[in-house]
Short mmCIF file of C-alpha atoms in Angstrom, two decimals:
data_model
loop_
_atom_site.label_atom_id
_atom_site.label_comp_id
_atom_site.label_asym_id
_atom_site.label_seq_id
_atom_site.Cartn_x
_atom_site.Cartn_y
_atom_site.Cartn_z
CA GLN A 1 6.40 6.03 12.57
CA CYS A 2 3.46 8.38 11.93
CA ALA A 3 4.57 10.81 14.65
CA LEU A 4 8.12 10.95 13.31
CA THR A 5 6.87 11.45 9.74
CA ALA A 6 4.66 14.37 10.82
CA ALA A 7 7.55 15.85 12.84
CA LEU A 8 9.96 15.52 9.90
CA CYS A 9 7.49 17.24 7.57
CA LEU A 10 6.99 20.10 10.04
CA GLY A 11 10.68 20.43 10.84
CA LEU A 12 11.77 20.53 7.21
CA SER A 13 8.99 22.98 6.44
CA LEU A 14 10.18 25.30 9.23
CA GLY A 15 13.66 25.03 7.77
CA ALA A 16 12.37 26.24 4.39
CA ALA A 17 12.92 29.86 5.48
CA CYS A 18 16.60 29.12 5.99
CA GLY A 19 17.19 28.60 2.27
CA PRO A 20 18.56 25.57 0.38
CA PRO A 21 18.02 22.67 0.45
CA CYS A 22 14.59 23.21 2.04
CA SER A 23 13.69 26.46 0.27
CA GLY A 24 11.26 24.80 -2.14
CA LEU A 25 9.09 23.26 0.58
CA PRO A 26 5.69 24.82 1.36
CA ALA A 27 4.88 26.20 4.79
CA LEU A 28 2.74 23.85 6.89
CA ARG A 29 -0.04 24.75 9.28
CA LEU A 30 -2.80 22.54 10.63
CA ASP A 31 -6.14 23.48 9.07
CA PRO A 32 -9.03 21.50 10.67
CA LYS A 33 -11.09 21.75 7.48
CA VAL A 34 -8.32 20.22 5.36
CA SER A 35 -7.68 17.62 8.05
CA ARG A 36 -11.31 16.50 7.89
CA SER A 37 -11.12 16.24 4.11
CA VAL A 38 -8.05 14.00 4.36
CA LEU A 39 -9.67 11.85 7.08
CA PRO A 40 -11.03 9.11 4.73
CA LEU A 41 -7.53 8.57 3.36
CA SER A 42 -6.12 8.46 6.90
CA ALA A 43 -8.63 5.79 7.93
CA VAL A 44 -7.65 3.64 4.94
CA PHE A 45 -3.97 4.32 5.67
CA ILE A 46 -4.38 3.03 9.23
CA GLY A 47 -6.11 -0.08 7.91
CA MET A 48 -3.24 -0.61 5.46
CA VAL A 49 -0.48 -0.22 8.06
CA THR A 50 -2.27 -2.39 10.63
CA SER A 51 -3.22 -5.21 8.25
CA ASN A 52 0.27 -5.25 6.69
CA ASN A 53 1.88 -5.62 10.12
CA LEU A 54 -0.59 -8.30 11.22
CA CYS A 55 -0.03 -10.20 7.97
CA LEU A 56 3.74 -10.14 8.54
CA LYS A 57 3.18 -11.27 12.12
CA HIS A 58 1.52 -14.51 11.00
CA VAL A 59 3.30 -15.32 7.71
CA GLY A 60 6.92 -15.41 6.62
CA VAL A 61 8.51 -12.51 4.76
CA ALA A 62 8.97 -14.75 1.70
CA PHE A 63 5.23 -15.54 1.52
CA TYR A 64 4.24 -11.92 2.17
CA ASN A 65 4.23 -11.13 -1.57
CA VAL A 66 1.65 -13.84 -2.31
CA GLY A 67 -0.29 -13.23 0.89
CA ARG A 68 -1.18 -9.69 -0.18
CA SER A 69 -1.08 -10.11 -3.95
CA LEU A 70 -4.73 -9.31 -4.68
CA THR A 71 -4.32 -5.52 -4.86
CA THR A 72 -4.78 -5.42 -8.65
CA VAL A 73 -7.85 -7.65 -8.38
CA PHE A 74 -9.35 -5.28 -5.82
CA ASN A 75 -8.57 -2.37 -8.15
CA VAL A 76 -10.77 -3.96 -10.80
CA LEU A 77 -13.51 -4.82 -8.32
CA LEU A 78 -13.57 -1.36 -6.72
CA SER A 79 -13.56 0.33 -10.11
CA TYR A 80 -16.71 -1.57 -10.97
CA LEU A 81 -18.45 -1.15 -7.60
CA LEU A 82 -17.55 2.50 -6.97
CA LEU A 83 -17.14 3.91 -10.47
CA LYS A 84 -19.28 1.49 -12.52
CA GLN A 85 -16.35 0.90 -14.86
CA THR A 86 -16.10 -2.41 -16.67
CA THR A 87 -12.86 -4.25 -17.46
CA SER A 88 -11.86 -5.99 -20.69
CA LEU A 89 -11.73 -9.77 -20.99
CA TYR A 90 -7.93 -9.86 -21.32
CA ALA A 91 -7.51 -7.76 -18.17
CA LEU A 92 -9.86 -10.12 -16.33
CA LEU A 93 -7.82 -13.11 -17.54
CA ALA A 94 -4.69 -11.47 -16.10
CA CYS A 95 -6.53 -11.06 -12.79
CA GLY A 96 -7.43 -14.76 -13.01
CA VAL A 97 -3.71 -15.60 -13.24
CA ILE A 98 -3.04 -13.51 -10.12
CA ILE A 99 -5.82 -15.26 -8.20
CA GLY A 100 -4.51 -18.64 -9.40
CA GLY A 101 -1.01 -17.75 -8.17
CA PHE A 102 -2.47 -16.68 -4.83
CA TRP A 103 -4.30 -19.98 -4.31
CA LEU A 104 -1.30 -22.01 -5.46
CA GLY A 105 0.86 -20.14 -2.95
CA VAL A 106 -1.67 -20.85 -0.18
CA ASP A 107 -1.68 -24.52 -1.15
CA GLN A 108 2.12 -24.73 -1.09
CA GLU A 109 2.34 -23.00 2.28
CA GLY A 110 -0.14 -25.58 3.57
CA ALA A 111 1.95 -28.39 2.12
CA GLU A 112 5.01 -27.05 3.95
CA GLY A 113 3.05 -26.78 7.20
CA THR A 114 3.59 -23.02 7.52
CA LEU A 115 0.15 -21.80 6.45
CA SER A 116 -1.63 -19.32 8.69
CA TRP A 117 -5.24 -18.53 7.76
CA THR A 118 -5.10 -15.53 10.07
CA GLY A 119 -2.14 -14.24 8.06
CA ILE A 120 -4.01 -14.92 4.81
CA PHE A 121 -7.03 -12.97 6.07
CA PHE A 122 -4.92 -9.95 6.98
CA GLY A 123 -3.05 -10.28 3.67
CA ILE A 124 -6.34 -10.04 1.75
CA LEU A 125 -7.40 -7.10 3.94
CA ALA A 126 -4.02 -5.45 3.29
CA SER A 127 -4.53 -5.88 -0.48
CA LEU A 128 -7.91 -4.14 -0.20
CA CYS A 129 -6.49 -1.30 1.88
CA VAL A 130 -3.49 -0.79 -0.44
CA SER A 131 -5.85 -0.47 -3.38
CA LEU A 132 -8.12 1.96 -1.51
CA ASN A 133 -5.11 3.94 -0.29
CA ALA A 134 -3.91 4.56 -3.84
CA ILE A 135 -7.39 5.55 -5.02
CA TYR A 136 -8.02 7.92 -2.09
CA THR A 137 -4.56 9.47 -2.43
CA LYS A 138 -5.39 10.44 -6.01
CA LYS A 139 -8.83 11.67 -4.91
CA VAL A 140 -7.63 13.77 -1.95
CA LEU A 141 -4.64 15.45 -3.63
CA PRO A 142 -6.70 18.44 -4.93
CA VAL A 143 -7.68 19.25 -1.32
CA VAL A 144 -4.01 20.03 -0.53
CA ASP A 145 -3.41 21.79 -3.90
CA GLY A 146 -1.60 18.75 -5.25
CA SER A 147 1.15 19.01 -2.61
CA ILE A 148 2.47 15.61 -1.54
CA TRP A 149 4.28 17.38 1.30
CA ARG A 150 1.04 18.72 2.78
CA LEU A 151 -0.80 15.45 2.17
CA THR A 152 1.89 13.47 3.98
CA PHE A 153 1.75 15.88 6.93
CA TYR A 154 -2.05 15.89 7.28
CA ASN A 155 -2.37 12.14 6.73
CA ASN A 156 0.14 11.27 9.45
CA VAL A 157 -1.20 13.81 11.95
CA ASN A 158 -4.66 12.30 11.46
CA ALA A 159 -3.22 8.80 11.83
CA CYS A 160 -1.54 9.71 15.14
CA VAL A 161 -4.90 10.81 16.51
CA LEU A 162 -6.87 7.86 15.10
CA PHE A 163 -4.43 5.26 16.43
CA PHE A 164 -5.12 6.23 20.07
CA PRO A 165 -8.70 4.89 20.30
CA LEU A 166 -7.61 1.73 18.49
CA MET A 167 -4.78 1.24 20.98
CA MET A 168 -7.19 1.70 23.86
CA LEU A 169 -9.75 -0.66 22.34
CA LEU A 170 -7.22 -3.42 21.69
CA GLY A 171 -5.38 -3.09 25.00
CA GLU A 172 -2.11 -1.89 23.46
CA PHE A 173 -1.41 0.58 26.27
CA HIS A 174 -1.33 -2.31 28.74
CA THR A 175 1.10 -4.11 26.44
CA LEU A 176 3.32 -1.04 26.23
CA TYR A 177 3.30 -0.61 30.00
CA HIS A 178 4.72 -4.11 30.45
CA PHE A 179 7.10 -3.91 27.46
CA ASP A 180 10.66 -4.48 28.69
CA LYS A 181 12.46 -2.56 25.94
CA LEU A 182 10.94 0.91 26.40
CA GLY A 183 14.20 2.10 27.95
CA ASN A 184 16.42 0.33 25.40
CA PRO A 185 18.33 2.78 23.11
CA SER A 186 18.72 0.12 20.42
CA PHE A 187 14.96 -0.37 20.29
CA TRP A 188 14.32 3.36 19.87
CA GLY A 189 17.12 3.58 17.31
CA MET A 190 15.41 0.92 15.19
CA MET A 191 12.02 2.59 15.68
CA THR A 192 13.46 5.94 14.58
CA LEU A 193 15.09 4.34 11.55
CA GLY A 194 11.74 2.71 10.70
CA GLY A 195 10.08 6.11 10.99
CA VAL A 196 12.59 7.68 8.61
CA PHE A 197 12.06 4.89 6.07
CA GLY A 198 8.29 5.22 6.54
CA PHE A 199 8.55 8.95 5.82
CA ALA A 200 10.61 8.35 2.69
CA ILE A 201 8.37 5.55 1.38
CA GLY A 202 5.19 7.54 2.04
CA TYR A 203 6.52 10.61 0.24
CA VAL A 204 7.79 8.70 -2.80
CA THR A 205 4.55 6.69 -2.96
CA GLY A 206 2.51 9.88 -3.03
CA LEU A 207 4.68 11.31 -5.81
CA GLN A 208 4.31 8.17 -7.90
CA ILE A 209 0.52 8.15 -7.55
CA LYS A 210 0.36 11.89 -8.31
CA PHE A 211 2.37 11.70 -11.53
CA THR A 212 1.18 8.29 -12.78
CA SER A 213 -1.85 6.40 -11.48
CA PRO A 214 -2.92 4.08 -8.64
CA LEU A 215 -2.50 1.14 -11.04
CA THR A 216 1.12 2.02 -11.83
CA HIS A 217 1.86 2.30 -8.12
CA ASN A 218 0.33 -1.10 -7.37
CA VAL A 219 2.24 -2.82 -10.17
CA SER A 220 5.58 -1.34 -9.13
CA GLY A 221 4.72 -2.45 -5.60
CA THR A 222 4.28 -5.99 -6.92
CA ALA A 223 7.73 -5.86 -8.53
CA LYS A 224 9.16 -4.62 -5.22
CA ALA A 225 7.46 -7.46 -3.38
CA CYS A 226 8.98 -9.97 -5.80
CA ALA A 227 12.50 -8.67 -5.08
CA GLN A 228 11.64 -8.73 -1.38
CA THR A 229 10.61 -12.39 -1.66
CA VAL A 230 13.88 -13.43 -3.29
CA LEU A 231 15.94 -11.50 -0.73
CA ALA A 232 13.95 -13.01 2.16
CA VAL A 233 14.52 -16.57 0.91
CA ILE A 234 18.25 -15.89 0.58
CA TYR A 235 18.55 -14.09 3.93
CA PHE A 236 16.68 -16.75 5.93
CA GLU A 237 18.36 -19.57 3.93
CA GLU A 238 15.01 -21.17 3.08
CA THR A 239 14.37 -23.89 0.51
CA LYS A 240 11.17 -23.58 -1.51
CA SER A 241 9.51 -25.99 -3.92
CA PHE A 242 9.09 -25.50 -7.65
CA LEU A 243 5.33 -24.94 -7.27
CA TRP A 244 5.96 -22.36 -4.54
CA TRP A 245 8.14 -20.35 -6.91
CA THR A 246 5.56 -20.89 -9.65
CA SER A 247 2.92 -19.20 -7.50
CA ASN A 248 5.15 -16.14 -7.12
CA LEU A 249 5.83 -16.03 -10.86
CA MET A 250 2.09 -16.28 -11.58
CA VAL A 251 1.37 -13.33 -9.27
CA LEU A 252 4.12 -11.23 -10.82
CA GLY A 253 3.35 -12.28 -14.39
CA GLY A 254 -0.39 -11.69 -13.97
CA SER A 255 0.25 -8.22 -12.55
CA PHE A 256 2.50 -7.22 -15.43
CA ALA A 257 0.12 -8.76 -17.98
CA TYR A 258 -2.69 -6.65 -16.54
CA THR A 259 -0.53 -3.54 -16.84
CA TRP A 260 0.39 -4.39 -20.44
CA VAL A 261 -3.27 -4.89 -21.39
CA LYS A 262 -4.32 -1.62 -19.73
CA GLY A 263 -1.42 0.16 -21.41
CA LEU A 264 -2.58 -1.01 -24.84
CA GLU A 265 -6.13 0.09 -24.04
CA MET A 266 -4.95 3.53 -22.93
CA ARG A 267 -2.91 3.94 -26.11
CA LYS A 268 -5.93 2.98 -28.20
CA VAL A 269 -8.07 5.55 -26.38
CA GLN A 270 -5.47 8.29 -26.93
CA GLU A 271 -5.19 7.49 -30.64
CA ASP A 272 -8.95 7.30 -31.24
CA PRO A 273 -10.67 10.69 -30.78
CA ASN A 274 -14.12 9.09 -31.11
CA VAL A 275 -13.82 7.05 -27.92
CA LYS A 276 -16.41 8.04 -25.32
CA SER A 277 -15.24 9.94 -22.26
CA SER A 278 -16.51 7.14 -19.99
CA GLU A 279 -14.22 4.72 -21.79
CA ARG A 280 -11.32 7.12 -21.35
CA ASN A 281 -11.96 7.18 -17.63
CA GLU A 282 -12.14 3.39 -17.49
CA THR A 283 -8.73 2.81 -19.05
CA GLY A 284 -7.13 5.53 -16.97
CA VAL A 285 -7.86 3.86 -13.61
#
């Protein structure tokens, strides 16, 4: 997925000289200095991709939304730990609803006999990495002159390099050597399709973070996960309890309540010229 994304970026960039529709794309060249500056984001990106996949490996697609629902909570925690920014009581109450929905979902999965604590662990780790990914994307954008195209290229080239030692450490090359579908065209067709979707999602995600904020991206991601949950239940013809659905609604409702509270705070800051700059920064996270 990372290799195909980097190749697509480079290929479309080379086609920019040919005129429309690629004429607006910037030329790409690998600058080691820029690559090093993007490296922290790439490390977080690898953690996000890996933990997401491992979470999906151990939990059902329907529970995936709840399993990695703590992204907004980590946003608040990281804002305090890294930026020393406090959060209002109402925003904290919204986070409490999200945490309550998470624990209720865990309880209901346990009641159904489908709970995987390994999946829960990777879901929490994925939530942390998604939050960090959004923050670092916003932080690293100036290094590539605000170009999502360049950021996508550098991030995925770095990821291709960083994945190799991880694959060696975890014995993935041995697994690949004995994998029986390496010569299967259908397998590579699905992998290529996944790479194309990964390229599209990564590019659109970067644009959203660039023009809005990490918070907006995380909340829209929660809405996407909710739709994904409903589709998964329908597709796999599963039957879920009332409390199971309640946990999903609590996660979604808490996320939107947090956004609403932060939106009101941002509007208040914009309307009041006497608000301190530190407070402006806090509400803009």
